[in-house]
Amino acid sequence: MGSGKEEKKKKPFPLAPKKVRKKKEKLKQKRSSSSNGKSTENAKSKSKVKDNQLNDIVRFPTAAQQLKFFHEQYQSTNRVQLSSLELDSFTETCMLELNPDQAQISSALADHMKVAFGTSWKEILCEKELDGKIDPGQPALLVISLSALRSLDLLRELRPLTSECRAAKLFSKHMKIEEQAASLKNRVNIASGTPSRIKKLIDMEALGISRLAVIVLDMKTDTKGYSLLTLPQVRDEFWDLYKNYFHQRVLDGALRICLYDEIPANIMRKKRNKDE
């Protein structure tokens, strides 16, 4: 039997007074609206930065814009000042301007090159038979890229021109230099590769440049934002190749340069801001 005393039921923990609860709710709402405001501001700020970055990119660079960018890169990387004589020789005619009415994407590269080589594009870029005028291993078009994978991407886009005469792959990934030298004993109209391997093949006289009329410098950036002219090691290899084999031909008017894909605008302004 029980003791007669009823056991007291445990009461739940009392709620905070109404005033306190209201205060907490208001504080929560304030914090929520504040964080939403901040996130909206951040989103706007990011959008603004993105818009500015887009404004700082030239999608269809003119010959003058390409020339200016190339000069700046050449002088800043090599720590030299081009002489007035060189600047007079190195004019807009040295640059190949692409048609802005045609989308400047890698899939359009073959069409751009047809226009660049004029009415004789088929004879220069597609014929596969060697004759008395054409020596083996002498491309008319050379595409220089940041990496082997990017070189392959651009070669795929040049397939409309390489179905009869295969393009030469000039990069080190999975390819021995001896095999490449052997393939250059045939007629070559188009070649695509990286600066280091291209230079080695020229040095060993497997690759010739006497027929070379256009070099396409691929400006596509990698996932870290580096391009052919900004990734330190590759950039140095490119300028070594350029100064040894291409610069004089450009000045002589025998070779044109095409900066393909997007290039940054206002590069000098950015550089000054960095220095400050």
CSV table of C-alpha atoms in Angstrom, one decimal:
chain,number,residue,atom,x,y,z
A,1,MET,CA,0.0,0.0,0.0
A,2,GLY,CA,1.1,3.5,-0.6
A,3,SER,CA,2.1,5.9,2.0
A,4,GLY,CA,-0.9,7.9,1.2
A,5,LYS,CA,1.1,10.7,-0.2
A,6,GLU,CA,0.7,11.1,-4.0
A,7,GLU,CA,3.9,11.2,-5.9
A,8,LYS,CA,4.4,14.7,-7.4
A,9,LYS,CA,4.7,14.6,-11.2
A,10,LYS,CA,7.8,16.2,-12.6
A,11,LYS,CA,7.0,19.4,-14.3
A,12,PRO,CA,8.7,20.1,-17.6
A,13,PHE,CA,11.4,22.8,-17.6
A,14,PRO,CA,9.5,26.1,-17.6
A,15,LEU,CA,9.6,28.1,-20.9
A,16,ALA,CA,11.3,31.4,-20.9
A,17,PRO,CA,9.0,34.3,-20.2
A,18,LYS,CA,7.2,35.7,-23.3
A,19,LYS,CA,9.3,38.9,-23.3
A,20,VAL,CA,12.6,36.9,-23.5
A,21,ARG,CA,11.2,34.6,-26.2
A,22,LYS,CA,10.2,37.6,-28.3
A,23,LYS,CA,13.6,39.2,-27.9
A,24,LYS,CA,15.4,36.0,-29.0
A,25,GLU,CA,13.1,35.6,-32.0
A,26,LYS,CA,13.7,39.3,-33.0
A,27,LEU,CA,17.5,38.7,-32.6
A,28,LYS,CA,17.3,35.6,-34.8
A,29,GLN,CA,15.4,37.5,-37.5
A,30,LYS,CA,17.8,40.3,-37.4
A,31,ARG,CA,20.8,38.0,-37.8
A,32,SER,CA,19.0,36.1,-40.7
A,33,SER,CA,18.2,39.3,-42.5
A,34,SER,CA,21.7,40.6,-41.9
A,35,SER,CA,23.4,37.4,-43.3
A,36,ASN,CA,21.0,37.5,-46.3
A,37,GLY,CA,21.9,41.1,-46.9
A,38,LYS,CA,25.6,40.2,-46.8
A,39,SER,CA,25.2,37.2,-49.1
A,40,THR,CA,23.3,39.4,-51.5
A,41,GLU,CA,26.0,42.0,-51.4
A,42,ASN,CA,28.6,39.3,-51.9
A,43,ALA,CA,26.7,38.0,-54.9
A,44,LYS,CA,26.5,41.5,-56.4
A,45,SER,CA,30.2,42.0,-55.7
A,46,LYS,CA,31.1,38.7,-57.4
A,47,SER,CA,28.9,39.5,-60.3
A,48,LYS,CA,30.5,42.9,-60.7
A,49,VAL,CA,34.0,41.4,-60.6
A,50,LYS,CA,32.9,38.8,-63.2
A,51,ASP,CA,31.5,41.6,-65.5
A,52,ASN,CA,34.8,43.6,-65.1
A,53,GLN,CA,36.8,40.5,-66.0
A,54,LEU,CA,34.7,40.0,-69.1
A,55,ASN,CA,35.2,43.6,-70.0
A,56,ASP,CA,39.0,43.1,-69.6
A,57,ILE,CA,39.0,40.3,-72.2
A,58,VAL,CA,39.2,40.7,-76.0
A,59,ARG,CA,37.4,38.0,-77.8
A,60,PHE,CA,38.2,39.1,-81.3
A,61,PRO,CA,41.5,40.9,-81.1
A,62,THR,CA,42.3,43.2,-84.0
A,63,ALA,CA,45.8,43.1,-85.6
A,64,ALA,CA,46.7,46.2,-83.5
A,65,GLN,CA,45.5,44.6,-80.3
A,66,GLN,CA,47.4,41.4,-81.0
A,67,LEU,CA,50.5,43.4,-81.8
A,68,LYS,CA,50.4,45.5,-78.7
A,69,PHE,CA,49.8,42.4,-76.5
A,70,PHE,CA,52.6,40.5,-78.2
A,71,HIS,CA,55.1,43.4,-77.9
A,72,GLU,CA,54.3,43.8,-74.2
A,73,GLN,CA,54.8,40.1,-73.5
A,74,TYR,CA,58.0,39.9,-75.5
A,75,GLN,CA,59.6,42.9,-73.8
A,76,SER,CA,58.5,42.2,-70.2
A,77,THR,CA,59.4,38.5,-70.3
A,78,ASN,CA,62.7,38.9,-72.1
A,79,ARG,CA,63.5,42.2,-70.2
A,80,VAL,CA,64.4,44.0,-73.4
A,81,GLN,CA,63.3,47.1,-75.2
A,82,LEU,CA,62.7,46.6,-78.9
A,83,SER,CA,64.6,49.2,-81.0
A,84,SER,CA,62.9,51.7,-83.1
A,85,LEU,CA,64.1,49.8,-86.2
A,86,GLU,CA,62.6,46.6,-84.9
A,87,LEU,CA,59.3,48.3,-84.0
A,88,ASP,CA,59.2,49.9,-87.5
A,89,SER,CA,59.6,46.4,-89.0
A,90,PHE,CA,57.3,44.7,-86.6
A,91,THR,CA,54.0,46.2,-87.7
A,92,GLU,CA,50.3,45.1,-87.7
A,93,THR,CA,51.0,43.3,-91.0
A,94,CYS,CA,53.0,40.8,-89.0
A,95,MET,CA,49.8,39.7,-87.3
A,96,LEU,CA,47.0,37.6,-88.7
A,97,GLU,CA,43.6,39.1,-88.0
A,98,LEU,CA,40.7,36.6,-87.9
A,99,ASN,CA,37.3,37.3,-89.2
A,100,PRO,CA,35.2,38.7,-86.3
A,101,ASP,CA,31.9,37.6,-88.0
A,102,GLN,CA,32.9,34.0,-87.5
A,103,ALA,CA,32.8,32.6,-84.0
A,104,GLN,CA,36.4,32.5,-82.7
A,105,ILE,CA,36.3,29.1,-81.1
A,106,SER,CA,38.6,26.1,-81.7
A,107,SER,CA,36.0,24.4,-84.0
A,108,ALA,CA,36.4,27.4,-86.4
A,109,LEU,CA,40.1,27.1,-86.7
A,110,ALA,CA,40.1,25.2,-90.0
A,111,ASP,CA,37.8,27.8,-91.6
A,112,HIS,CA,39.9,30.7,-90.3
A,113,MET,CA,43.0,29.1,-91.9
A,114,LYS,CA,41.3,28.6,-95.2
A,115,VAL,CA,40.6,32.4,-95.2
A,116,ALA,CA,44.2,33.1,-94.1
A,117,PHE,CA,45.8,31.2,-96.9
A,118,GLY,CA,43.4,32.5,-99.6
A,119,THR,CA,42.4,30.8,-102.7
A,120,SER,CA,45.3,28.4,-102.7
A,121,TRP,CA,44.5,27.0,-99.3
A,122,LYS,CA,43.7,23.5,-100.6
A,123,GLU,CA,47.0,23.2,-102.5
A,124,ILE,CA,49.1,24.5,-99.5
A,125,LEU,CA,47.3,22.8,-96.6
A,126,CYS,CA,45.7,19.7,-98.1
A,127,GLU,CA,47.9,18.2,-100.8
A,128,LYS,CA,49.8,15.1,-99.8
A,129,GLU,CA,52.3,14.4,-102.6
A,130,LEU,CA,55.8,15.7,-102.5
A,131,ASP,CA,57.0,17.4,-105.6
A,132,GLY,CA,60.1,19.3,-106.6
A,133,LYS,CA,58.9,22.5,-104.9
A,134,ILE,CA,58.1,21.0,-101.5
A,135,ASP,CA,60.7,19.5,-99.2
A,136,PRO,CA,59.7,16.9,-96.5
A,137,GLY,CA,59.1,18.1,-93.0
A,138,GLN,CA,58.3,21.7,-94.0
A,139,PRO,CA,54.9,22.7,-92.6
A,140,ALA,CA,53.1,25.9,-93.9
A,141,LEU,CA,51.1,26.2,-90.7
A,142,LEU,CA,52.4,25.6,-87.2
A,143,VAL,CA,50.1,25.6,-84.1
A,144,ILE,CA,51.9,26.1,-80.8
A,145,SER,CA,50.0,25.2,-77.6
A,146,LEU,CA,50.5,25.1,-73.8
A,147,SER,CA,50.2,21.3,-73.6
A,148,ALA,CA,50.0,18.1,-75.6
A,149,LEU,CA,46.3,17.7,-74.8
A,150,ARG,CA,45.5,21.2,-76.1
A,151,SER,CA,47.6,20.5,-79.2
A,152,LEU,CA,45.4,17.4,-79.8
A,153,ASP,CA,42.2,19.4,-79.3
A,154,LEU,CA,43.3,21.8,-82.0
A,155,LEU,CA,44.4,19.1,-84.4
A,156,ARG,CA,40.9,17.5,-84.1
A,157,GLU,CA,39.5,20.8,-85.1
A,158,LEU,CA,41.8,21.0,-88.1
A,159,ARG,CA,40.6,17.6,-89.5
A,160,PRO,CA,38.8,19.2,-92.4
A,161,LEU,CA,42.3,20.1,-93.7
A,162,THR,CA,44.2,17.0,-92.7
A,163,SER,CA,42.1,14.1,-94.1
A,164,GLU,CA,44.5,13.6,-97.0
A,165,CYS,CA,47.8,14.8,-95.5
A,166,ARG,CA,48.2,13.9,-91.9
A,167,ALA,CA,49.3,16.7,-89.5
A,168,ALA,CA,52.5,16.2,-87.5
A,169,LYS,CA,52.1,15.8,-83.7
A,170,LEU,CA,55.1,17.6,-82.1
A,171,PHE,CA,54.9,17.0,-78.3
A,172,SER,CA,56.7,14.7,-75.9
A,173,LYS,CA,53.7,13.0,-74.2
A,174,HIS,CA,53.7,9.3,-75.3
A,175,MET,CA,55.8,10.1,-78.4
A,176,LYS,CA,59.4,9.4,-79.0
A,177,ILE,CA,61.4,12.1,-80.8
A,178,GLU,CA,62.9,9.5,-83.2
A,179,GLU,CA,59.4,8.5,-84.3
A,180,GLN,CA,58.5,12.1,-84.9
A,181,ALA,CA,61.6,12.7,-86.9
A,182,ALA,CA,60.8,9.7,-89.1
A,183,SER,CA,57.3,11.0,-89.7
A,184,LEU,CA,58.7,14.3,-90.8
A,185,LYS,CA,60.4,12.6,-93.7
A,186,ASN,CA,57.1,12.9,-95.6
A,187,ARG,CA,55.2,15.9,-96.8
A,188,VAL,CA,53.9,18.0,-93.8
A,189,ASN,CA,51.5,20.9,-94.3
A,190,ILE,CA,50.2,21.3,-90.7
A,191,ALA,CA,52.0,20.6,-87.4
A,192,SER,CA,50.8,21.2,-83.9
A,193,GLY,CA,52.8,20.9,-80.7
A,194,THR,CA,54.6,22.4,-77.7
A,195,PRO,CA,57.5,24.8,-77.8
A,196,SER,CA,60.2,22.5,-76.3
A,197,ARG,CA,59.6,19.6,-78.7
A,198,ILE,CA,59.2,21.8,-81.7
A,199,LYS,CA,62.6,23.5,-81.0
A,200,LYS,CA,64.4,20.1,-80.5
A,201,LEU,CA,63.1,18.9,-83.9
A,202,ILE,CA,64.3,22.1,-85.6
A,203,ASP,CA,67.6,21.8,-83.8
A,204,MET,CA,68.1,18.3,-85.2
A,205,GLU,CA,67.0,19.5,-88.7
A,206,ALA,CA,64.1,17.1,-88.8
A,207,LEU,CA,61.6,20.0,-88.9
A,208,GLY,CA,62.1,22.8,-91.4
A,209,ILE,CA,60.6,26.3,-91.3
A,210,SER,CA,61.5,27.7,-94.8
A,211,ARG,CA,57.9,27.1,-96.0
A,212,LEU,CA,56.3,28.3,-92.7
A,213,ALA,CA,53.8,31.1,-93.4
A,214,VAL,CA,51.6,31.2,-90.3
A,215,ILE,CA,52.2,30.3,-86.6
A,216,VAL,CA,49.0,30.1,-84.5
A,217,LEU,CA,49.7,30.8,-80.8
A,218,ASP,CA,47.0,29.2,-78.8
A,219,MET,CA,46.0,31.6,-76.0
A,220,LYS,CA,43.6,29.2,-74.2
A,221,THR,CA,44.2,29.3,-70.5
A,222,ASP,CA,44.4,26.2,-68.3
A,223,THR,CA,42.4,25.6,-65.1
A,224,LYS,CA,44.8,27.8,-63.1
A,225,GLY,CA,44.5,30.7,-65.6
A,226,TYR,CA,47.9,30.2,-67.3
A,227,SER,CA,48.5,30.5,-71.0
A,228,LEU,CA,51.3,29.7,-73.4
A,229,LEU,CA,52.8,33.2,-72.8
A,230,THR,CA,52.3,33.2,-69.0
A,231,LEU,CA,53.1,29.7,-67.6
A,232,PRO,CA,56.7,30.2,-66.5
A,233,GLN,CA,58.6,27.2,-67.9
A,234,VAL,CA,56.5,26.9,-71.1
A,235,ARG,CA,56.7,30.6,-71.6
A,236,ASP,CA,60.5,30.6,-71.4
A,237,GLU,CA,60.7,27.6,-73.9
A,238,PHE,CA,58.4,29.5,-76.3
A,239,TRP,CA,60.5,32.7,-76.3
A,240,ASP,CA,63.6,30.7,-76.7
A,241,LEU,CA,62.1,29.0,-79.8
A,242,TYR,CA,60.7,32.3,-81.1
A,243,LYS,CA,63.9,34.3,-80.8
A,244,ASN,CA,66.1,31.6,-82.4
A,245,TYR,CA,63.8,30.7,-85.3
A,246,PHE,CA,60.8,33.0,-85.9
A,247,HIS,CA,61.6,36.6,-84.9
A,248,GLN,CA,63.8,37.4,-87.9
A,249,ARG,CA,61.3,35.8,-90.3
A,250,VAL,CA,58.5,37.9,-88.8
A,251,LEU,CA,60.6,41.1,-89.3
A,252,ASP,CA,61.3,40.0,-92.9
A,253,GLY,CA,57.6,39.7,-93.6
A,254,ALA,CA,57.9,36.0,-94.4
A,255,LEU,CA,55.9,34.8,-91.3
A,256,ARG,CA,52.6,36.0,-89.7
A,257,ILE,CA,51.5,35.4,-86.1
A,258,CYS,CA,48.0,34.7,-85.0
A,259,LEU,CA,47.0,34.9,-81.3
A,260,TYR,CA,44.1,32.5,-81.2
A,261,ASP,CA,41.3,32.6,-78.5
A,262,GLU,CA,40.9,35.4,-75.9
A,263,ILE,CA,43.6,37.8,-74.9
A,264,PRO,CA,43.4,40.2,-71.9
A,265,ALA,CA,42.8,43.9,-72.5
A,266,ASN,CA,44.3,46.7,-70.4
A,267,ILE,CA,47.3,44.6,-69.6
A,268,MET,CA,49.4,47.7,-68.9
A,269,ARG,CA,46.8,49.1,-66.5
A,270,LYS,CA,46.8,45.8,-64.6
A,271,LYS,CA,50.5,45.7,-64.4
A,272,ARG,CA,50.7,49.2,-63.0
A,273,ASN,CA,48.1,48.4,-60.3
A,274,LYS,CA,50.1,45.4,-59.3
A,275,ASP,CA,53.3,47.5,-59.0
A,276,GLU,CA,51.4,50.0,-56.8
